[in-house]
Short mmCIF file of C-alpha atoms in Angstrom, two decimals:
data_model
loop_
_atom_site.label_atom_id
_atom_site.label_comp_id
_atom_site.label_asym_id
_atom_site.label_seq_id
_atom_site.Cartn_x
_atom_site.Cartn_y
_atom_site.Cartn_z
CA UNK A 1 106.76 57.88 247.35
CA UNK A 2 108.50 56.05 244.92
CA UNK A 3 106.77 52.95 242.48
CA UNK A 4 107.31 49.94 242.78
CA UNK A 5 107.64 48.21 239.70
CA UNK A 6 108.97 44.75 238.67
CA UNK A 7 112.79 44.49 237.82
CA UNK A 8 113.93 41.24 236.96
CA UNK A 9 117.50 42.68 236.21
CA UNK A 10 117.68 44.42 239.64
CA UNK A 11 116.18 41.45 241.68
CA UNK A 12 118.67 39.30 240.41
CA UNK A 13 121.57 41.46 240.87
CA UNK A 14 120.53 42.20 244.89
CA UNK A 15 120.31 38.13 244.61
CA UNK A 16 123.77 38.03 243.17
CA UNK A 17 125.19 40.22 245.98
CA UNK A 18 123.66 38.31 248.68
CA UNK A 19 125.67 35.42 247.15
CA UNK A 20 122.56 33.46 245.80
CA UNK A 21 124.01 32.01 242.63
CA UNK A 22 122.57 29.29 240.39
CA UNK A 23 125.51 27.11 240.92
CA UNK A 24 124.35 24.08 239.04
CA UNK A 25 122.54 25.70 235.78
CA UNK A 26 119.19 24.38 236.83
CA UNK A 27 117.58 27.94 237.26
CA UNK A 28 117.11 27.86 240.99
CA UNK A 29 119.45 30.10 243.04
CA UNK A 30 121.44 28.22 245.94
CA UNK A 31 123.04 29.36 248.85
CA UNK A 32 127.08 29.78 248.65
CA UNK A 33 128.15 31.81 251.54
CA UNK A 34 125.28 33.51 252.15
CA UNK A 35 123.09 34.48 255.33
CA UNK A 36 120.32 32.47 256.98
CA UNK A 37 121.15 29.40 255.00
CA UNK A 38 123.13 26.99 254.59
CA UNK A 39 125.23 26.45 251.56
CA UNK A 40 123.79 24.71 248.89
CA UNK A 41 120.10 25.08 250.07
CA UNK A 42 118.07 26.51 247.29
CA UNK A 43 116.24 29.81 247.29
CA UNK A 44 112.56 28.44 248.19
CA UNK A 45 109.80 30.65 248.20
CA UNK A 46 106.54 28.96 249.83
CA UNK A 47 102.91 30.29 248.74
CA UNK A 48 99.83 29.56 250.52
CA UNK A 49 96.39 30.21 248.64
CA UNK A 50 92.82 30.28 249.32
CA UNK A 51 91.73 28.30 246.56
CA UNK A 52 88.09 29.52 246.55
CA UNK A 53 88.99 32.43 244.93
CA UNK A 54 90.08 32.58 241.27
CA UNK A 55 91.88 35.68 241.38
CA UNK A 56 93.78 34.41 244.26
CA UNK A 57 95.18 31.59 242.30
CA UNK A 58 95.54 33.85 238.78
CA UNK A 59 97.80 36.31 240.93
CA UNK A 60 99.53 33.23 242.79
CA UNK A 61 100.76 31.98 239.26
CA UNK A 62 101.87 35.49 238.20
CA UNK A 63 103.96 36.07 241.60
CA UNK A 64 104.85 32.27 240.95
CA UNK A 65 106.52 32.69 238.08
CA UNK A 66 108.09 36.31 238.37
CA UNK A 67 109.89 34.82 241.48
CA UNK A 68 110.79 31.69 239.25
CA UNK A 69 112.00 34.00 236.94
CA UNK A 70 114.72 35.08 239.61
CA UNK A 71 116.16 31.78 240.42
CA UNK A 72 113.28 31.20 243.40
CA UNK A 73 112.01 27.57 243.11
CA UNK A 74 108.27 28.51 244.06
CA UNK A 75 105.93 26.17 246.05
CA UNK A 76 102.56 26.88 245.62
CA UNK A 77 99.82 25.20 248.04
CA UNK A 78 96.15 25.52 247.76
CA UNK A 79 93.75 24.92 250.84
CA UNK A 80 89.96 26.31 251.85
CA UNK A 81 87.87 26.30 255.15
CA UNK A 82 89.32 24.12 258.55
CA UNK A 83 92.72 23.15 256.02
CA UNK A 84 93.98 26.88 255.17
CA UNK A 85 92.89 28.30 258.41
CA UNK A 86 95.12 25.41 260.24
CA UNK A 87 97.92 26.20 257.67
CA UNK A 88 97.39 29.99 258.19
CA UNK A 89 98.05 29.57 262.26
CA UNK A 90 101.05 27.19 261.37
CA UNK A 91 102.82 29.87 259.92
CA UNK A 92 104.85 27.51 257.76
CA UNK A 93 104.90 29.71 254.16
CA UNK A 94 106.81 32.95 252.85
CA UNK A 95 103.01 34.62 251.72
CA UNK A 96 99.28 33.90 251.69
CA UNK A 97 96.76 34.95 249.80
CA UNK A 98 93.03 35.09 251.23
CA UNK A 99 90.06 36.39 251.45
CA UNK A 100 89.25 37.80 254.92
CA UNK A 101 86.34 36.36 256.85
CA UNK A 102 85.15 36.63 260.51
CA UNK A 103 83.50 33.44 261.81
CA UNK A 104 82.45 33.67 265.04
CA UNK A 105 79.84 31.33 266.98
CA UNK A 106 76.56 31.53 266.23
CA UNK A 107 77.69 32.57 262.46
CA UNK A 108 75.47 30.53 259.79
CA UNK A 109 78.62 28.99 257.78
CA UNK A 110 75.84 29.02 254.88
CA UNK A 111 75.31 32.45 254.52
CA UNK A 112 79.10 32.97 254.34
CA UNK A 113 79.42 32.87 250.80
CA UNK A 114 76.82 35.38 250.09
CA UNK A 115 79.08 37.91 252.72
CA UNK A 116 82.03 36.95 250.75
CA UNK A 117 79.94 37.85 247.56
CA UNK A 118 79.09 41.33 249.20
CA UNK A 119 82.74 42.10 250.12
CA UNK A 120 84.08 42.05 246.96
CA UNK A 121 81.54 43.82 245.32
CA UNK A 122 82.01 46.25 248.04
CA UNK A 123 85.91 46.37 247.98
CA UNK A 124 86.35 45.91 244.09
CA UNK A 125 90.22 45.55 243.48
CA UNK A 126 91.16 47.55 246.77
CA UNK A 127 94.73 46.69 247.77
CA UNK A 128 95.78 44.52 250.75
CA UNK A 129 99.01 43.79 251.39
CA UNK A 130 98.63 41.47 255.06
CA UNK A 131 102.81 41.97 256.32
CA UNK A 132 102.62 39.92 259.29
CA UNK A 133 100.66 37.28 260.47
CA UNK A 134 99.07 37.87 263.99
CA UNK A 135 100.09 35.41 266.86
CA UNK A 136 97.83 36.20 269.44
CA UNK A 137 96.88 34.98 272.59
CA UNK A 138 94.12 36.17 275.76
CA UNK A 139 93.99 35.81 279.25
CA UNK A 140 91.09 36.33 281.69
CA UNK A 141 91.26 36.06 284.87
CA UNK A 142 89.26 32.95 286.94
CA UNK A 143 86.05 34.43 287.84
CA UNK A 144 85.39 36.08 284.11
CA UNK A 145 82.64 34.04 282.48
CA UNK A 146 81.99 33.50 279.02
CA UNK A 147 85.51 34.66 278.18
CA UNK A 148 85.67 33.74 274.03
CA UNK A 149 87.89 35.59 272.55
CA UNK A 150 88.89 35.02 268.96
CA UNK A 151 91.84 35.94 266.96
CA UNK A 152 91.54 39.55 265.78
CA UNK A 153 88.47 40.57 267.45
CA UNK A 154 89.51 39.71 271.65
CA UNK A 155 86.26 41.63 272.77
CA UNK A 156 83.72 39.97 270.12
CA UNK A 157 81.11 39.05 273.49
CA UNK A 158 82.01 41.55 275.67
CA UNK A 159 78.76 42.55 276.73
CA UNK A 160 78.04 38.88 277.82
CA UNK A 161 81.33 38.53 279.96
CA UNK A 162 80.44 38.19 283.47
CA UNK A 163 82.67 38.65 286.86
CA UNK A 164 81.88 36.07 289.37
CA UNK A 165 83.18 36.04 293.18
#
């Protein structure tokens, strides 16, 4: 596999030859004849972070200003709890950084720190790279009670469903 390092010269060649140009000298790339834009709209890179996490917002700045750096004008937006988790499922942002936490009912929201304390001891500086952001939506039919399902983990209660006549 080959690396994948940082080339400022190369990112703003392929920028180049998808006709983003900084037209105006500002150092923000615009669109001039290019695809999936309109001309004149600037190259706009939106960035959602979890702001309860420092190294989230440490790399934020770094990707923040190594996309500035090729003509991107960078927005960066920083949310935690019911705010980021609304902005996460309005899909309205180029990346987001987050931590990954399961709340389901039940959960004591206290204790969720101390899990999120646990994780990263457990997981260190183990890579994530999140490429999508899943839509999902579940179905049961009528007579299934206690159907709860929550996004990413459908069959959470399973063993509580029940099938009614």
């Amino acid at each position: 596999t080959a690396e994948n390092t940082y080339n400022l010269s190369e990112a703003k060649r392929l920028l180049e030859a998808a006709n983003w140009k900084d037209t105006d000298g500002d150092g923000v790339r615009e669109c001039v004849d290019c695809l999936y834009a309109e001309n004149g709209d600037p190259l706009r890179f939106a960035l959602l972070l979890d702001d309860t996490n420092q190294r989230f917002s440490d790399n934020g700045r770094v990707i923040a200003a190594q996309l500035e750096a090729a003509g991107f004008l960078v927005g960066i937006d920083m949310f935690s709890g019911e705010r980021l988790a609304e902005l996460q499922q309005e899909q309205r942002f180029d990346a987001y950084l987050s931590t990954f936490t399961i709340t389901l009912p039940g959960m004591r929201y206290e204790a969720t720190s101390t899990y999120g304390i646990e994780s990263e001891t457990r997981i260190g500086e183990f890579p994530m790279v999140w490429l999508y952001v899943p839509d999902e939506f579940y179905v049961a039919a009528p007579g299934v009670q206690n159907f709860s399902p929550q996004q990413g983990l459908p069959l959470w209660n399973m063993t509580e469903w029940a099938i009614t006549k």
